[in-house]
CSV table of C-alpha atoms in Angstrom, one decimal:
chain,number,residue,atom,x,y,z
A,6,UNK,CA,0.0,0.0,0.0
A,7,UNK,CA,2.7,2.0,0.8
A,8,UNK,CA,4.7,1.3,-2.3
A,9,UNK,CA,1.5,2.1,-5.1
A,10,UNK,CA,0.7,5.3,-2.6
A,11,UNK,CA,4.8,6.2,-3.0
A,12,UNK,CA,4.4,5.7,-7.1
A,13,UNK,CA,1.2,7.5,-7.2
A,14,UNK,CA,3.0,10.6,-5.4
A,15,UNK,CA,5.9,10.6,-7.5
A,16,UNK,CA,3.5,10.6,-10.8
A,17,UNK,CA,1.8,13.4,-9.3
A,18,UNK,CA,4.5,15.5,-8.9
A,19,UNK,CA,6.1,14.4,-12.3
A,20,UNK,CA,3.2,15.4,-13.8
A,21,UNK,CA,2.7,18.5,-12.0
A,22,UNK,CA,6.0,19.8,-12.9
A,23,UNK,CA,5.6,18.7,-17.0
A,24,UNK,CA,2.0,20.8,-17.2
A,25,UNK,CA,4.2,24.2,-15.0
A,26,UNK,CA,6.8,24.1,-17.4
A,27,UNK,CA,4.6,23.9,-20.4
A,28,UNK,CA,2.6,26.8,-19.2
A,29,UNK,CA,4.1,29.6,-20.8
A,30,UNK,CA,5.9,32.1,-18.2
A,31,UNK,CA,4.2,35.1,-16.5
A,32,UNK,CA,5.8,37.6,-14.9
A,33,UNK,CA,5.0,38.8,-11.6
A,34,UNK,CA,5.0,41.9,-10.2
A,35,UNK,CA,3.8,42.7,-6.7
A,36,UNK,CA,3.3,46.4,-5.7
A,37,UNK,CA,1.0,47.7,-3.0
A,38,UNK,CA,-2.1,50.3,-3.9
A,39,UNK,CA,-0.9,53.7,-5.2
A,40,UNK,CA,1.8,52.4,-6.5
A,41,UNK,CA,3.1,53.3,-10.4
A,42,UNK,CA,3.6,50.1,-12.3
A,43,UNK,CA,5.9,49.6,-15.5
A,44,UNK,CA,7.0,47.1,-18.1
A,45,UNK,CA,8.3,47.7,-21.2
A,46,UNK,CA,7.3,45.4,-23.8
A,47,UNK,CA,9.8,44.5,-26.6
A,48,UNK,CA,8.4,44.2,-30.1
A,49,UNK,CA,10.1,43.1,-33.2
A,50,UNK,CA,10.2,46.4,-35.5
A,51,UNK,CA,10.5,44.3,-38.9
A,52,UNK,CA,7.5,42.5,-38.1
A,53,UNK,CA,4.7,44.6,-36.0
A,54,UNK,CA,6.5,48.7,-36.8
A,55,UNK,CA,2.9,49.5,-38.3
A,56,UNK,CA,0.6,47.3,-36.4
A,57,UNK,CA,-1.5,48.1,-33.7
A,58,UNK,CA,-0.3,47.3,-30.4
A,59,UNK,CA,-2.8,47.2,-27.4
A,60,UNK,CA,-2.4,46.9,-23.3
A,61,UNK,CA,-5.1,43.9,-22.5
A,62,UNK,CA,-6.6,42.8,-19.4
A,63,UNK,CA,-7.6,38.9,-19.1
A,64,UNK,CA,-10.7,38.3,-17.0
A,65,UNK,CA,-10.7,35.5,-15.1
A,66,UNK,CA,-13.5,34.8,-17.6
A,67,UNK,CA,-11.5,34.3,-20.1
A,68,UNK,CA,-12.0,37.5,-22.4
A,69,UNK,CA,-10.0,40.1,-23.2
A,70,UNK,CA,-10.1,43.8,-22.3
A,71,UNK,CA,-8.3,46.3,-24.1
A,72,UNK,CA,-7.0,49.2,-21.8
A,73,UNK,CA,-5.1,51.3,-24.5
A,74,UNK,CA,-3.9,50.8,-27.8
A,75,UNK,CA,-1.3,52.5,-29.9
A,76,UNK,CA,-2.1,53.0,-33.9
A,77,UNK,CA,1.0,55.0,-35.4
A,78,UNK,CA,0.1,54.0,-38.6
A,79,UNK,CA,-3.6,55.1,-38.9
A,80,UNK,CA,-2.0,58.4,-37.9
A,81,UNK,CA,-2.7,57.7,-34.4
A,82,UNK,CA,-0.4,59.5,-31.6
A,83,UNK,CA,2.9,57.3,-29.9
A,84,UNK,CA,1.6,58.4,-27.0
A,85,UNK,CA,-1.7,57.3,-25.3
A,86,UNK,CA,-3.6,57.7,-21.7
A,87,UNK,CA,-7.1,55.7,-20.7
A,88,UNK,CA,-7.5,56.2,-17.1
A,89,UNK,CA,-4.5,55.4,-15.0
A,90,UNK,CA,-2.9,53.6,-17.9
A,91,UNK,CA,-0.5,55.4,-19.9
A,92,UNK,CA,0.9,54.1,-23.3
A,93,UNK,CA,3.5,54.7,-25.4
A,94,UNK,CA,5.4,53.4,-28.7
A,95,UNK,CA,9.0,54.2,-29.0
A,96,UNK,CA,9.1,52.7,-32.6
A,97,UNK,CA,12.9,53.4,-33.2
A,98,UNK,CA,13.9,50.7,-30.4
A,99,UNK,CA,10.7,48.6,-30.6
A,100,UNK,CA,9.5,49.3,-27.2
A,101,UNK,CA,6.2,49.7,-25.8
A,102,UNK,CA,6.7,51.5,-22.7
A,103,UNK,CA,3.2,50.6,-20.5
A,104,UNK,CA,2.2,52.4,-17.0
A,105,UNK,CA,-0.3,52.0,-14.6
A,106,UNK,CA,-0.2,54.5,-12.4
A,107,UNK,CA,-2.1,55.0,-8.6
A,108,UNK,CA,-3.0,50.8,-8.4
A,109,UNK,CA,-5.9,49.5,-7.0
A,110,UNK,CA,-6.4,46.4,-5.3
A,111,UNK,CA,-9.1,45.3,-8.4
A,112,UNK,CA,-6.1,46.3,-10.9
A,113,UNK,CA,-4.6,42.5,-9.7
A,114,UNK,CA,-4.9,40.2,-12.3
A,115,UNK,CA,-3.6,38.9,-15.6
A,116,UNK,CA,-2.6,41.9,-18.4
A,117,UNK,CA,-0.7,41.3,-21.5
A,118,UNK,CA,0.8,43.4,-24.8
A,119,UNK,CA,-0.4,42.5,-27.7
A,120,UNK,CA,-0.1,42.8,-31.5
A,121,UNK,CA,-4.1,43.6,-32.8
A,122,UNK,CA,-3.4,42.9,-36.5
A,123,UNK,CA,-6.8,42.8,-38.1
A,124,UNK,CA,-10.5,43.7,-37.3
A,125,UNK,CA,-11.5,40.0,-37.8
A,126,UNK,CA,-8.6,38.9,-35.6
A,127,UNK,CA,-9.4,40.1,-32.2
A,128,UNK,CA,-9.4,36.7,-30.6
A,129,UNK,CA,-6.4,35.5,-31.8
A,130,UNK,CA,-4.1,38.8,-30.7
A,131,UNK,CA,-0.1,37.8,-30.7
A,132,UNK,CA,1.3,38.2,-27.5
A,133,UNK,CA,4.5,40.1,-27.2
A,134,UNK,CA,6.5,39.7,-23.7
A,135,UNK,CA,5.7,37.4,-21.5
A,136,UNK,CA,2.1,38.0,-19.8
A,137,UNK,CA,2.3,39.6,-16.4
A,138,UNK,CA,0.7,38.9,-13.8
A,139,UNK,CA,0.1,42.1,-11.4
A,140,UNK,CA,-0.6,41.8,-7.5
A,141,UNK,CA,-1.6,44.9,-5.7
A,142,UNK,CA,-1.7,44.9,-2.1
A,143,UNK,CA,-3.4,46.5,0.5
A,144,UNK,CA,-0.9,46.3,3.2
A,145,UNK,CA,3.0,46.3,3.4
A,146,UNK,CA,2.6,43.4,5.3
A,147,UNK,CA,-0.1,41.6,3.1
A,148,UNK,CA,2.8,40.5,0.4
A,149,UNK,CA,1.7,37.0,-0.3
A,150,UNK,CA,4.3,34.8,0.0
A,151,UNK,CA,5.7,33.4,-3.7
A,152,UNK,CA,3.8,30.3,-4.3
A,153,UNK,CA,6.5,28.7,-6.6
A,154,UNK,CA,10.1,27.7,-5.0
A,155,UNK,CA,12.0,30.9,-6.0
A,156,UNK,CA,15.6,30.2,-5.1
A,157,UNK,CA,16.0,27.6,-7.8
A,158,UNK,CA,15.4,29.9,-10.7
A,159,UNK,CA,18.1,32.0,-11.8
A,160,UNK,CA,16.3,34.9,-13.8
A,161,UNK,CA,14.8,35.9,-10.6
A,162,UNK,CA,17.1,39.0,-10.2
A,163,UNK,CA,14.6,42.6,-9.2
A,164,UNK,CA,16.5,44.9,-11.3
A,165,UNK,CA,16.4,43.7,-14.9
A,166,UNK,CA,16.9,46.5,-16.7
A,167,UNK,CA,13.7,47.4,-18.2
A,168,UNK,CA,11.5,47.4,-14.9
A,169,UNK,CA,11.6,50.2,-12.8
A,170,UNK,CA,13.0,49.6,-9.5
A,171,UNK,CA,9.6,49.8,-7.7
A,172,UNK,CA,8.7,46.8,-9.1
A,173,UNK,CA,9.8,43.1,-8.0
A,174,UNK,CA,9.6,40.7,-10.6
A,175,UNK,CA,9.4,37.1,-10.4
A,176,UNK,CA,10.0,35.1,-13.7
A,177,UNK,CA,8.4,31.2,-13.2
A,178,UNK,CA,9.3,28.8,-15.0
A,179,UNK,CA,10.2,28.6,-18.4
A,180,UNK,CA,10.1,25.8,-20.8
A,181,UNK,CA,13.9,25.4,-21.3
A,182,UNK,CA,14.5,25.7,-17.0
A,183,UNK,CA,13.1,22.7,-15.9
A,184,UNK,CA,16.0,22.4,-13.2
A,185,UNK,CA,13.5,23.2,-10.2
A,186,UNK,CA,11.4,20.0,-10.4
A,187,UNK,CA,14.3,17.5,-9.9
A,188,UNK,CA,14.8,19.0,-6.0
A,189,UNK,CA,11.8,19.1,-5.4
A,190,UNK,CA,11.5,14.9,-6.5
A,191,UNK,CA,14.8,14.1,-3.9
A,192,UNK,CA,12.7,16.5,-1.0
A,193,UNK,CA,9.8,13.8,-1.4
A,194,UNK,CA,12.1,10.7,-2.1
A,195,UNK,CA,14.0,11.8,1.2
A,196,UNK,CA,10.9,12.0,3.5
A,197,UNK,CA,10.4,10.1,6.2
A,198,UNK,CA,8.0,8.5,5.2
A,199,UNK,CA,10.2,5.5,3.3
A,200,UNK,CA,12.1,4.5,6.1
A,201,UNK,CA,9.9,3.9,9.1
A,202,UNK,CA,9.1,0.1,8.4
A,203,UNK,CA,12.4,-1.7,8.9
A,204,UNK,CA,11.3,-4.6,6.7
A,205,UNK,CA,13.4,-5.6,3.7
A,206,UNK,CA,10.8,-4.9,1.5
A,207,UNK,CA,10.8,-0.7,2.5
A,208,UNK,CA,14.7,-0.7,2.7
A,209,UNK,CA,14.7,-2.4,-1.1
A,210,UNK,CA,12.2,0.5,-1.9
A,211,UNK,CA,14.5,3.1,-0.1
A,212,UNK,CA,17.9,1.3,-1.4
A,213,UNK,CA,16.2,1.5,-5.4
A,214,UNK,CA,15.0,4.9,-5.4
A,215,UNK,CA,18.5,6.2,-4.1
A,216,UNK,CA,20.1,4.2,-6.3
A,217,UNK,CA,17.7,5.2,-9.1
A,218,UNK,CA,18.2,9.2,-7.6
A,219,UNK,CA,21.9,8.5,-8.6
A,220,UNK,CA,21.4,7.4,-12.1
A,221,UNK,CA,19.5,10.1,-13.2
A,222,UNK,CA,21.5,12.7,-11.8
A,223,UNK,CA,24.7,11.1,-13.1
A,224,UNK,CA,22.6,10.8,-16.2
A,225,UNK,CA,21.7,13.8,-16.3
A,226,UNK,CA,25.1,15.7,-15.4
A,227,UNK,CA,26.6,13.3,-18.1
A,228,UNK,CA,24.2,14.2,-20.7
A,229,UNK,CA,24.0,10.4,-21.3
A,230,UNK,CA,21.2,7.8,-21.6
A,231,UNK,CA,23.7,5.1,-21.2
A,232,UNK,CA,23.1,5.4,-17.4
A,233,UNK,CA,19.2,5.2,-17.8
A,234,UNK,CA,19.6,1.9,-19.6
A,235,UNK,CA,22.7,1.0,-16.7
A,236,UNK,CA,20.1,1.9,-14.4
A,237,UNK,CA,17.4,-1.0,-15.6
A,238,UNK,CA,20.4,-3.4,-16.0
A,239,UNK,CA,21.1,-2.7,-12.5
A,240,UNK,CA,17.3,-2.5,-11.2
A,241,UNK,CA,16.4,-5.8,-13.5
A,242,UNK,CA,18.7,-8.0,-11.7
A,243,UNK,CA,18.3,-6.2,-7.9
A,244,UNK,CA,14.9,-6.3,-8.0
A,245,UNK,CA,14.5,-10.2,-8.9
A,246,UNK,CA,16.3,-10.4,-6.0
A,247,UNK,CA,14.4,-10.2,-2.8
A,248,UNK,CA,10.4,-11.6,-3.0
A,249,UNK,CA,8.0,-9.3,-5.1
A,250,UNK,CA,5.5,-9.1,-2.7
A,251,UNK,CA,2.7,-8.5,-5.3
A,252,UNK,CA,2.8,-11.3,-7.1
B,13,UNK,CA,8.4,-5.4,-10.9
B,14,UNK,CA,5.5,-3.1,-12.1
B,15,UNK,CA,6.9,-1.1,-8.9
B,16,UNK,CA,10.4,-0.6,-11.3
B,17,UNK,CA,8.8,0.1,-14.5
B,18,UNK,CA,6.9,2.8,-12.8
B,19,UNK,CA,9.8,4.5,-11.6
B,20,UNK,CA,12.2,3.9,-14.7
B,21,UNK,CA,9.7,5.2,-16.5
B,22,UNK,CA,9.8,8.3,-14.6
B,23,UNK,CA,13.6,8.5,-14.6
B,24,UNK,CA,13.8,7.8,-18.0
B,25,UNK,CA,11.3,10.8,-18.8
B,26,UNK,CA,12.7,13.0,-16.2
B,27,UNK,CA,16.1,12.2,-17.8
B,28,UNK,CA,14.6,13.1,-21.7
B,29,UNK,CA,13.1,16.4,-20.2
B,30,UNK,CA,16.1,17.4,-18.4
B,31,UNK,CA,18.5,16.6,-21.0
B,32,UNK,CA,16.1,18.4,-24.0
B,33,UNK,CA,16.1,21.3,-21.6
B,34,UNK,CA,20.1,22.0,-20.9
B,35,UNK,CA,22.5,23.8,-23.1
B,36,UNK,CA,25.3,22.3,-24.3
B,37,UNK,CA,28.2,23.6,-22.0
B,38,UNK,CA,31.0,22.8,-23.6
B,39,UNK,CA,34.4,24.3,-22.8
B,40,UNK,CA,34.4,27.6,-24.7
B,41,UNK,CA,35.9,27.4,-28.3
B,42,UNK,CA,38.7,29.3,-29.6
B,43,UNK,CA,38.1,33.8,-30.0
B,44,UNK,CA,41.3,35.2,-32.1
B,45,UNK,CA,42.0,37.9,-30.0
B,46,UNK,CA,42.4,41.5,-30.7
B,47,UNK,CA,46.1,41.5,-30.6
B,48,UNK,CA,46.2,38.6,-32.9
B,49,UNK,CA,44.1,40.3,-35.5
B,50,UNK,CA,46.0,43.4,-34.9
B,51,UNK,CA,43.0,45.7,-33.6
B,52,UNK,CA,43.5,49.4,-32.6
B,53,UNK,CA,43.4,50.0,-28.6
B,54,UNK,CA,40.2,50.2,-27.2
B,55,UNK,CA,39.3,53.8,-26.0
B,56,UNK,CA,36.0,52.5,-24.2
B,57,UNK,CA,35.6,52.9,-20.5
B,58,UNK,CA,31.2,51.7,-20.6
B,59,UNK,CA,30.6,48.2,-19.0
B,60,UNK,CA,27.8,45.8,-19.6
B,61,UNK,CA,26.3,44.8,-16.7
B,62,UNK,CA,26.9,40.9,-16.6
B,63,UNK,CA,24.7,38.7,-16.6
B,64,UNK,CA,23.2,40.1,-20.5
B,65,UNK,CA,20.0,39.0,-21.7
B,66,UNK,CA,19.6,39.6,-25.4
B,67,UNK,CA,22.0,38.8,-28.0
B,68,UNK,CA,21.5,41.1,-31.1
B,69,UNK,CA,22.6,39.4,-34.5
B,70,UNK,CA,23.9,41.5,-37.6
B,71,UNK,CA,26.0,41.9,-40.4
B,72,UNK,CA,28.6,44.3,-41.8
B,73,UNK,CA,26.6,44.5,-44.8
B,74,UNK,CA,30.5,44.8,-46.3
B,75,UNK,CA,32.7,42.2,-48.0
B,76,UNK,CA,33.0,38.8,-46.1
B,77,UNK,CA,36.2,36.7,-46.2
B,78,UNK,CA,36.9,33.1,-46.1
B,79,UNK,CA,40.4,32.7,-44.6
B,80,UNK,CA,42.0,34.1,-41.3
B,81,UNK,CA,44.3,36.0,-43.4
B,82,UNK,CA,41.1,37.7,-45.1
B,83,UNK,CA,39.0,37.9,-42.1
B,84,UNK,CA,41.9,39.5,-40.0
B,85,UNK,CA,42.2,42.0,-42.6
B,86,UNK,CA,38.4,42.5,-43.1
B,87,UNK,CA,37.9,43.0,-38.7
B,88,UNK,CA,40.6,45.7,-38.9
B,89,UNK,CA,38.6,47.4,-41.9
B,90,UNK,CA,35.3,47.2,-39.4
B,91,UNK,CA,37.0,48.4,-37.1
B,92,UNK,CA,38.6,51.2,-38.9
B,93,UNK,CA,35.2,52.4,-40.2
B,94,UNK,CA,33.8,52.5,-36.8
B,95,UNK,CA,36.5,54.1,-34.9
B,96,UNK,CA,38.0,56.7,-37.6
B,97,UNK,CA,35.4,57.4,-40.0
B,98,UNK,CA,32.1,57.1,-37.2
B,99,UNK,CA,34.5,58.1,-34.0
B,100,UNK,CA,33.3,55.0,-32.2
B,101,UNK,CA,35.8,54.5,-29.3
B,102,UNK,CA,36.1,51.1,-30.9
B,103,UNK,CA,35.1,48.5,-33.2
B,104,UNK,CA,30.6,48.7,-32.7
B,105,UNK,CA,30.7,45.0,-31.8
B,106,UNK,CA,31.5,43.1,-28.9
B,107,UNK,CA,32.3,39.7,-31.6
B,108,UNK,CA,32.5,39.6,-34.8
B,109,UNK,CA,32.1,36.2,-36.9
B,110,UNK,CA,34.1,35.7,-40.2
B,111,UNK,CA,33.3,32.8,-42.6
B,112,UNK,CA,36.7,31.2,-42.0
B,113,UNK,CA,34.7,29.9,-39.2
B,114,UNK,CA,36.3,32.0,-36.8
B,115,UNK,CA,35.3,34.0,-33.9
B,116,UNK,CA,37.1,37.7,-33.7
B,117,UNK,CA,37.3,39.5,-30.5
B,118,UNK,CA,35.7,43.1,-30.7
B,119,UNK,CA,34.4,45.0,-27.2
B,120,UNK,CA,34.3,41.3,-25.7
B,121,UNK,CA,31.4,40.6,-22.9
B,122,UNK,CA,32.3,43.1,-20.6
B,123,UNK,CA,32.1,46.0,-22.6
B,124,UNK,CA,28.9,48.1,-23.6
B,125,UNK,CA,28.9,48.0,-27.9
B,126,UNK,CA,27.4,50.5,-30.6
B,127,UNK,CA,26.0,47.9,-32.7
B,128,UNK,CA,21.8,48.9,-32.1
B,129,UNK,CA,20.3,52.3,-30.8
B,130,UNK,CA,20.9,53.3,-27.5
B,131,UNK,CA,18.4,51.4,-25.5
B,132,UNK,CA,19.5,48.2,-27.0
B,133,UNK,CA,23.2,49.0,-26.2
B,134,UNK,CA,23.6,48.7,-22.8
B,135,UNK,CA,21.0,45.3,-22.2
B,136,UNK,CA,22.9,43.0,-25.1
B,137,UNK,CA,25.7,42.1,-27.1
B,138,UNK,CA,26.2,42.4,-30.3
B,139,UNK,CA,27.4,39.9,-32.9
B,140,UNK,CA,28.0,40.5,-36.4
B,141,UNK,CA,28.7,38.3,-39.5
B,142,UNK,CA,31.6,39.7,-41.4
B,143,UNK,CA,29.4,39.7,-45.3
B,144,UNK,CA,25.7,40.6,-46.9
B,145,UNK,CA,23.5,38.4,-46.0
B,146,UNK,CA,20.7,39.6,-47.8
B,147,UNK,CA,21.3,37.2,-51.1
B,148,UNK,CA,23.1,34.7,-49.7
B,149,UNK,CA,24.0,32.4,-46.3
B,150,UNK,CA,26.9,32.7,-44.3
B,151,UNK,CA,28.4,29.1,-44.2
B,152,UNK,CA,27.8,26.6,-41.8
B,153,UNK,CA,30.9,26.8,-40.1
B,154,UNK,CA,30.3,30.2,-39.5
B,155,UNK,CA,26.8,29.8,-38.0
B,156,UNK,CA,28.4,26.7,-36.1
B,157,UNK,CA,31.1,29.1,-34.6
B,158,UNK,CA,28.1,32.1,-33.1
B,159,UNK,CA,26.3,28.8,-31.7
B,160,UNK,CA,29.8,28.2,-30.1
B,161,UNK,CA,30.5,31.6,-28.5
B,162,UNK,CA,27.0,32.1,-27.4
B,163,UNK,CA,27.2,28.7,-25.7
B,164,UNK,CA,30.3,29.9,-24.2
B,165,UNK,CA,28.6,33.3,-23.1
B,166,UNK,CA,26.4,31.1,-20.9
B,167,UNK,CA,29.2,28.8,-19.4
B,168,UNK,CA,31.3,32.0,-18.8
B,169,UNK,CA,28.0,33.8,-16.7
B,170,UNK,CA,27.9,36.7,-19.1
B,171,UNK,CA,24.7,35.8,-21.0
B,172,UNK,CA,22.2,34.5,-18.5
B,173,UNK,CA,20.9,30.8,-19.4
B,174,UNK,CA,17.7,32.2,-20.6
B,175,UNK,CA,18.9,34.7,-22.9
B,176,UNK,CA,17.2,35.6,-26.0
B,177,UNK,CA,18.6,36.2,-29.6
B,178,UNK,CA,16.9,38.9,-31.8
B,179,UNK,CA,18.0,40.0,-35.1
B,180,UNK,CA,19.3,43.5,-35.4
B,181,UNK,CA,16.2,44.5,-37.7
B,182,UNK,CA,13.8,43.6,-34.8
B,183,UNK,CA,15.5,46.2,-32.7
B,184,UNK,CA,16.3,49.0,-34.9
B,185,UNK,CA,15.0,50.0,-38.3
B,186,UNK,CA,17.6,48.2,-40.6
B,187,UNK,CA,18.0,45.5,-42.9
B,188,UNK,CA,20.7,44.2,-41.2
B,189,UNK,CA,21.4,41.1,-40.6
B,190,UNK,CA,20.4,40.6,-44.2
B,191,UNK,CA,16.9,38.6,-45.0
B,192,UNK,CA,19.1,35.1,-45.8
B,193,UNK,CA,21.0,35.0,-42.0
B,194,UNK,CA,17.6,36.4,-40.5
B,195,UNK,CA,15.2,33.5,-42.0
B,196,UNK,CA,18.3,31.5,-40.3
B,197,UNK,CA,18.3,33.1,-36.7
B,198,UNK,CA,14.5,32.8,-36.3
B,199,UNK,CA,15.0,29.0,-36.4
B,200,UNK,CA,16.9,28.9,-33.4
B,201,UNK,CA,15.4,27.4,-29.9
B,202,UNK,CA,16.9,31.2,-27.7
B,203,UNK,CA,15.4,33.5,-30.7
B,204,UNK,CA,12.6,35.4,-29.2
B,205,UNK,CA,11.1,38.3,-31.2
């Protein structure tokens, strides 16, 4: 019982951490209320220089809200305020510079820039920069604590360059950094959970999943899948071994 | 056994995932450095600040040159045009990449380069193919040897591992890096537009 409950957790988290790192990565800023947020949005000027390019809200609904939107090339301005957001295009670098200023705990919630191409394609914008994902607090001391394991990922430095310094910014996951999961595996294989029983049955379960720990790592440092198939030699003839206690 | 094949399974998968997701960090390949090529002293004093994010790829848009003899000659023309005719306190780039296959040290990783508009300066470094790439491809061993350095960029901490490549026309208004070696850029996994 142990055992299937033991695969069943590991599957869970393997599968977990496959669906986060194909999630495409937000960006998370956390600011408290009257607070001025900013991103800069990088576009490429060969492709989108005369397309429209919008600031859009996602409702938790699922539809999109366009706060502003730039048109340079129906001889609209560079420059463009609706409400507390302020836009504008610097076309020569292909930067759309995007402000929210005096935040509101309701401004918390999913925004992203967009290219709007065509009339006809409003559902379908193309996304430019990575979505962000804005939290406004009430309180200093209401910061909600990050809900992903922070220290494994790199890119989690506050001044990147195009973020003002009021802002704190979070990058999760992204496809190609898939390093976090594998510590978080060896925190659940190391529990105590495995050893308590001193039968030989548990010790065979903790002695194979160390073993099988190893491999991958090795495999993985070695850039080699000649220790995955070492490591089913290895577990073919250890397990047959002591008695399989399922059959 | 069903017990093992649940768990190789998972190791094996981890393993694919883990393995399609690092870079290549191989010991960094050979940069003909500036003495060797015989450049002018740098005048600049402006530092990147290290880790860099984006890597912007262009071209000379001049002749390109297929031997080290050529290429050496062809970096100290670049860098000639940029520091005498433009009064650039160096060669714009911080590498520049010759179809000899070989990687020539301009303003290096550490210092900021002229090669996009001033924004762009200061957050990236600039790589240029030595040619036109606007009819015609720079050489395998050429693309083989910017694959190489940027690799190397990673290894060495001055590009961070998630850094993105964009073509010099995506950040200023310019042909550059040709349309041939831009078709060829935006097939690679770290270009981002």
């Amino acid at each position: 019982m142990r055992k299937v409950r033991l695969q069943g957790l590991l599957f869970v988290f393997f599968i977990s951490e496959l669906q986060a790192a194909a999630k495409s990565a937000e960006e998370k800023f956390v600011l408290r209320e009257g607070q001025t947020f900013t991103v800069n949005c990088y576009f490429s000027i060969w492709q989108y220089l005369n397309s429209r390019k919008a600031w859009q809200r996602l409702t938790d609904g699922g539809e999109r809200l366009t706060l502003a939107l730039i048109d340079k090339a129906s001889g609209g301005p560079s420059q463009v305020q609706v409400g507390r957001c302020f836009l504008e295009e610097i076309s020569d670098e292909g930067i759309l510079h995007v402000q929210m200023t005096n935040l509101r705990v309701e401004d918390s919630g999913l925004y992203e820039c967009v290219i709007d191409q065509h009339p006809k394609a409003k559902d379908h914008p193309i996304l430019f920069h990575h979505p962000v994902r804005l939290v406004v607090t009430k309180d200093p001391s209401d910061t909600p604590a990050s809900d992903k394991t922070p220290s494994q990922n790199k890119a989690q430095v506050p001044t990147r360059p195009h973020v003002t310094t009021k802002t704190q910014s979070i990058l999760h996951t992204s496809p190609r950094t898939v390093t976090q999961f594998l510590p978080m595996v060896t925190a659940s294989l190391s529990s105590p959970g495995l050893g308590v029983t001193p039968t030989q049955r548990t010790d065979v379960i903790r002695i194979s999943l160390i073993s099988i720990v190893v491999f991958v790592v090795c495999g993985i440092l070695s850039k080699s899948l000649v220790f995955t198939v070492l490591l089913v030699v290895t577990q073919r003839s250890f397990g047959s071994r002591p008695v399989n206690p399922q059959k | 056994m069903s017990r093992f094949c649940v768990l190789l399974a998972w190791a094996f998968l981890a393993h694919l995932g883990l393995g399609a997701a690092q870079q290549d960090q191989k010991c960094c390949g050979p940069i003909v450095p500036r003495r060797e090529w015989k450049a002018l002293a740098s005048e600049c004093v402006q530092k990147l600040e290290l880790p860099v994010r984006y890597v912007v790829v262009s071209h000379t848009a001049g002749s390109s040159c297929d031997t080290p003899a050529l290429c050496m000659q062809q970096a100290q023309n670049v860098q000639n045009y940029h520091a005498r005719t433009l009064g650039f306190c160096d060669v714009g780039y911080n590498f520049l990449i010759g179809e000899d296959g070989l990687v020539y040290e301009g303003r290096g990783w550490n210092i900021k380069g002229d090669h996009t508009g001033r924004f762009w300066n200061p957050m990236s470094i600039g790589i240029t193919f030595m040619g036109n790439y606007m009819e015609r491809s720079p050489p395998p061993r050429a693309l083989r040897a910017a694959k190489s350095l940027l690799a190397c960029g990673v290894a060495q901490g001055a590009l961070s591992s998630n850094y993105e490549v964009k073509g010099h026309r995506d950040v200023q208004k310019t042909l550059s890096p040709g349309d041939q070696l831009y078709e060829i850029i935006r097939t690679w996994p770290d270009y981002h537009e």
